[in-house]
Amino acid sequence: GAIEPKPTGHMLYPGTISVEEDTFEALLTDICRSYKAHGFRQIILLGDSGGNQQGMANVANKLNAKWNPR
């Protein structure tokens, strides 16, 4: 949902939040990097919101390419 100029979508409901796509991807990237630093070898991103699927795929593809170069 949009934050400005007028809230839309889920932002119409108090207590919900939105983040920009770049912020979302940066957050996911840092979370995955943290798990890897703690020894996790398989990190799976799951989500049920259609709006988040592309960002999750972008992060997974970038980290897979970085961590498993072929």
XYZ file of C-alpha atoms in Angstrom:
70
model
C 0.000 0.000 0.000
C 1.037 3.559 -0.646
C 2.155 5.691 2.277
C 1.908 9.084 0.592
C 0.235 11.225 -0.568
C -2.775 9.258 0.667
C -2.609 5.784 2.226
C -3.955 2.967 0.058
C -4.318 -0.782 0.317
C -3.278 -2.247 3.651
C -2.081 1.183 4.791
C -5.716 2.091 5.370
C -5.573 0.003 8.562
C -3.845 1.354 11.702
C -0.782 -0.589 12.784
C 0.253 -1.742 9.334
C 3.531 -0.679 7.747
C 5.012 -0.386 4.282
C 8.613 -0.242 3.126
C 10.048 0.715 -0.234
C 11.116 -2.185 -2.464
C 14.809 -1.269 -2.090
C 14.446 -1.245 1.694
C 12.664 -4.610 1.662
C 15.394 -6.200 -0.447
C 18.162 -4.662 1.675
C 16.513 -5.961 4.838
C 16.132 -9.478 3.425
C 19.734 -9.435 2.213
C 21.066 -8.447 5.634
C 18.909 -11.072 7.362
C 20.174 -13.803 5.027
C 23.785 -12.682 5.429
C 23.355 -12.785 9.207
C 21.999 -16.336 9.078
C 24.894 -17.395 6.850
C 27.384 -15.843 9.291
C 25.836 -18.002 12.039
C 26.372 -21.166 10.031
C 23.060 -21.676 8.289
C 23.681 -23.487 5.024
C 20.166 -23.477 3.602
C 18.181 -20.265 3.810
C 14.711 -20.357 2.313
C 12.622 -17.255 1.731
C 8.876 -17.902 1.976
C 6.125 -15.400 1.533
C 2.453 -15.359 0.728
C 2.090 -11.766 -0.383
C 2.191 -11.411 -4.137
C 3.722 -7.978 -3.819
C 6.750 -9.395 -2.018
C 7.500 -12.306 -4.335
C 9.644 -10.390 -6.821
C 11.800 -8.793 -4.134
C 12.345 -12.160 -2.492
C 13.293 -13.715 -5.831
C 15.700 -10.848 -6.533
C 17.452 -11.351 -3.191
C 17.573 -15.135 -3.557
C 19.009 -14.891 -7.075
C 21.674 -12.356 -6.071
C 22.767 -14.290 -2.993
C 22.738 -17.634 -4.819
C 24.993 -16.160 -7.503
C 27.312 -14.666 -4.881
C 27.515 -17.695 -2.604
C 27.381 -20.450 -5.233
C 29.226 -19.160 -8.285
C 29.312 -21.654 -11.159
